């Protein structure tokens, strides 16, 4: 479960930086 949470967080973080 922690793995998925970390993956989601990383994906969102990457997308956020991409948008900015």
PDB file of C-alpha atoms in Angstrom:
ATOM      1  CA  UNK A   1       0.000   0.000   0.000  1.00  0.00           C
ATOM      2  CA  UNK A   2       2.808   2.409   0.898  1.00  0.00           C
ATOM      3  CA  UNK A   3       4.367   1.765  -2.502  1.00  0.00           C
ATOM      4  CA  UNK A   4       1.224   2.882  -4.349  1.00  0.00           C
ATOM      5  CA  UNK A   5       0.918   5.963  -2.136  1.00  0.00           C
ATOM      6  CA  UNK A   6       4.513   6.922  -2.883  1.00  0.00           C
ATOM      7  CA  UNK A   7       4.001   6.276  -6.606  1.00  0.00           C
ATOM      8  CA  UNK A   8       0.847   8.417  -6.702  1.00  0.00           C
ATOM      9  CA  UNK A   9       2.589  11.204  -4.809  1.00  0.00           C
ATOM     10  CA  UNK A  10       5.557  11.087  -7.203  1.00  0.00           C
ATOM     11  CA  UNK A  11       3.276  11.088 -10.256  1.00  0.00           C
ATOM     12  CA  UNK A  12       1.244  14.045  -8.971  1.00  0.00           C
ATOM     13  CA  UNK A  13       4.421  15.908  -8.063  1.00  0.00           C
ATOM     14  CA  UNK A  14       5.833  15.350 -11.556  1.00  0.00           C
ATOM     15  CA  UNK A  15       2.584  16.488 -13.184  1.00  0.00           C
ATOM     16  CA  UNK A  16       2.449  19.570 -10.976  1.00  0.00           C
ATOM     17  CA  UNK A  17       5.981  20.568 -11.955  1.00  0.00           C
ATOM     18  CA  UNK A  18       5.169  19.915 -15.625  1.00  0.00           C
ATOM     19  CA  UNK A  19       2.136  22.200 -15.463  1.00  0.00           C
ATOM     20  CA  UNK A  20       4.191  24.937 -13.815  1.00  0.00           C
TER      21      UNK A  20
END
